[in-house]
C-alpha positions as a Python dict, from the first residue, in 0.01 Angstrom:
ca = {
    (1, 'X'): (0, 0, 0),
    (2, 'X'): (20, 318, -272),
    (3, 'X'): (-98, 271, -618),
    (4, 'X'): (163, 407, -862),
    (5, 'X'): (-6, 410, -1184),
    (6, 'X'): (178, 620, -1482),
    (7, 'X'): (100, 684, -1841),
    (8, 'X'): (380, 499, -2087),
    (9, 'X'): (465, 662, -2435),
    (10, 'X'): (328, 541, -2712),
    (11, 'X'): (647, 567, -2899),
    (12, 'X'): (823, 310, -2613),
    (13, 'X'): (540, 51, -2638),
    (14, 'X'): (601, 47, -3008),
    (15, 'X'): (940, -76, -2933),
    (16, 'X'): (826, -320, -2661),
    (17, 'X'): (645, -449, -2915),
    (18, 'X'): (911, -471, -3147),
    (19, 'X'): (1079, -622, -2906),
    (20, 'X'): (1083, -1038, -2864),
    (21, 'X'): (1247, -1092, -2503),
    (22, 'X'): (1028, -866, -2335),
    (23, 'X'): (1029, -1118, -2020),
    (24, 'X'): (1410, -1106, -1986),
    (25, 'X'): (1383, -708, -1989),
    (26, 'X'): (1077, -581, -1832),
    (27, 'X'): (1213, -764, -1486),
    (28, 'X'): (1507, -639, -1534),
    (29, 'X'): (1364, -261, -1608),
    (30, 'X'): (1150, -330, -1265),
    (31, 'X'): (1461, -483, -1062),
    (32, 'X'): (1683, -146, -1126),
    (33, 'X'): (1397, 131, -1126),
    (34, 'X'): (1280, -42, -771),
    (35, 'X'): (1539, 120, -545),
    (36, 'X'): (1462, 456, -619),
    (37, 'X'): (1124, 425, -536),
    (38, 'X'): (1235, 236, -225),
    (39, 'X'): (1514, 559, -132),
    (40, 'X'): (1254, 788, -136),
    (41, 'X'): (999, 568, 33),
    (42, 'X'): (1282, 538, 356),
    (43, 'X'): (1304, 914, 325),
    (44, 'X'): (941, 968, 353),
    (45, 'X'): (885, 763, 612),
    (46, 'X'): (1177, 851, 848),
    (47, 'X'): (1050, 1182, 840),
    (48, 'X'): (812, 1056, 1100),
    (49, 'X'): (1014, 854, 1278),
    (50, 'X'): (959, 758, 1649),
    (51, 'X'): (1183, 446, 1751),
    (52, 'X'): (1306, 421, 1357),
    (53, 'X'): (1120, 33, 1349),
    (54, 'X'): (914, 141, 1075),
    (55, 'X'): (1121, 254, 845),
    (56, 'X'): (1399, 19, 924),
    (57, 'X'): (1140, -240, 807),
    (58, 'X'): (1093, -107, 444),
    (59, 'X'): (1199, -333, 181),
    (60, 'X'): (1177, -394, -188),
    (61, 'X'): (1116, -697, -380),
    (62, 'X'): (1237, -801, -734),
    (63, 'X'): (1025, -817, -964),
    (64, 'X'): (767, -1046, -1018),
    (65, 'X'): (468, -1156, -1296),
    (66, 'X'): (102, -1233, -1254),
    (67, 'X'): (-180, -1232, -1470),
    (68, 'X'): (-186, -858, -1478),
    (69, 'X'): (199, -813, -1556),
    (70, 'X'): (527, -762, -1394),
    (71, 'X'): (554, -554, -1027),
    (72, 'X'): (751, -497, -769),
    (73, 'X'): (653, -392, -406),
    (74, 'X'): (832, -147, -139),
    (75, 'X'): (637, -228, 165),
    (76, 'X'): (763, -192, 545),
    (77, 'X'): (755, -581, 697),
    (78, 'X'): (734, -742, 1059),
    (79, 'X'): (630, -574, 1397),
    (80, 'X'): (826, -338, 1644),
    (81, 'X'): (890, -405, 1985),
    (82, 'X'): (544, -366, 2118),
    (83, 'X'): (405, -642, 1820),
    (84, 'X'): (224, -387, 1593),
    (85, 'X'): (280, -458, 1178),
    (86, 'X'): (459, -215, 1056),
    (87, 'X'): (239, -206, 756),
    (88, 'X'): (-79, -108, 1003),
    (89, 'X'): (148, 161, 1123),
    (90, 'X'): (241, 309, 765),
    (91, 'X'): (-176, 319, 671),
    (92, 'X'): (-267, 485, 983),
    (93, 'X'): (10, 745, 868),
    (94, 'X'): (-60, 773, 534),
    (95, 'X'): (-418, 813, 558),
    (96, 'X'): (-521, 886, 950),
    (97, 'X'): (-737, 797, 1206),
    (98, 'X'): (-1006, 957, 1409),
    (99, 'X'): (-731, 1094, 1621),
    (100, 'X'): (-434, 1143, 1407),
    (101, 'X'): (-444, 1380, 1068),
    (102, 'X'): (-321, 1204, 737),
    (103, 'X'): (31, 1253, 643),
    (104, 'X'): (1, 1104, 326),
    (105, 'X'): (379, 982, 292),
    (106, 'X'): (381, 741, 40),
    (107, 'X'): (142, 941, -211),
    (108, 'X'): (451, 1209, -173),
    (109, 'X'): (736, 943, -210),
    (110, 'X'): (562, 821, -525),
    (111, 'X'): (474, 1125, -690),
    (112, 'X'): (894, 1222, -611),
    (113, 'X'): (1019, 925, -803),
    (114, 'X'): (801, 910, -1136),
    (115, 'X'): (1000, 1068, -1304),
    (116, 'X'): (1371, 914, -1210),
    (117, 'X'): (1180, 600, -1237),
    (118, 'X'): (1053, 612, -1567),
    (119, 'X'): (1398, 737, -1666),
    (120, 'X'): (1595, 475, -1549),
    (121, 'X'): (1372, 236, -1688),
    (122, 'X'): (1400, 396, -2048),
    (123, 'X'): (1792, 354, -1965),
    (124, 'X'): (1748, 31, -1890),
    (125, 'X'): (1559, -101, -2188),
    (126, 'X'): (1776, 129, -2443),
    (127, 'X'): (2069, -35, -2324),
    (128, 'X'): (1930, -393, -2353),
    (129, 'X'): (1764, -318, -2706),
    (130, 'X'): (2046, -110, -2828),
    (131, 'X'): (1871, 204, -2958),
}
């Protein structure tokens, strides 16, 4: 799986602090930021396309909390046909083999949706704090 790591504003974790329901909002930030990531993932992906299993398999998750914070995952799940993971499939892409070059598609998907993102996750918690 990608790491997406991103720097948030200083200003906007002023008002997460200000803010008290921050587990009502931050899964619901997560939950409507996720499918962009996930759109762009799909696009990515079927750029490489051979049967279409692969990225027929991607899928989000809503969000969830662990000791570290909240997350969400796009991940491609299950096998194809021929009983391969999916998953296996998207590493090999991403970051090659001794006899395939790295197309590193999910560094590119990621680095595409930062921005729309982080936007839609400012929308979101504007809206639900009212500023």
């Amino acid at each position: 799986m990608a790491k997406f790591d991103f720097q948030i504003p200083d200003d906007f974790i002023k008002q997460l602090g200000r803010l008290a329901d921050v587990d009502r909002i931050a899964p619901q930030m997560i939950d409507e930021a996720i499918p962009i990531l996930e759109r762009n993932v799909k696009s990515e992906v079927g750029k490489h396309k051979q049967t279409g299993a692969m990225v027929n398999s991607v899928k989000k998750t809503k969000a969830n909390k662990n000791k570290y914070g909240y997350y969400a995952l796009v991940r491609p799940t299950g096998k194809d046909e021929k009983g391969v993971r999916n998953m296996e499939k998207l590493v090999y892409l991403e970051y090659g083999t001794s006899k395939q070059a790295s197309k590193p598609t999910l560094t590119k998907a990621i680095k595409d949706s930062e921005k729309a993102v982080l936007d839609k996750m400012q929308e979101v918690f504007d809206r639900e704090v009212g500023e």
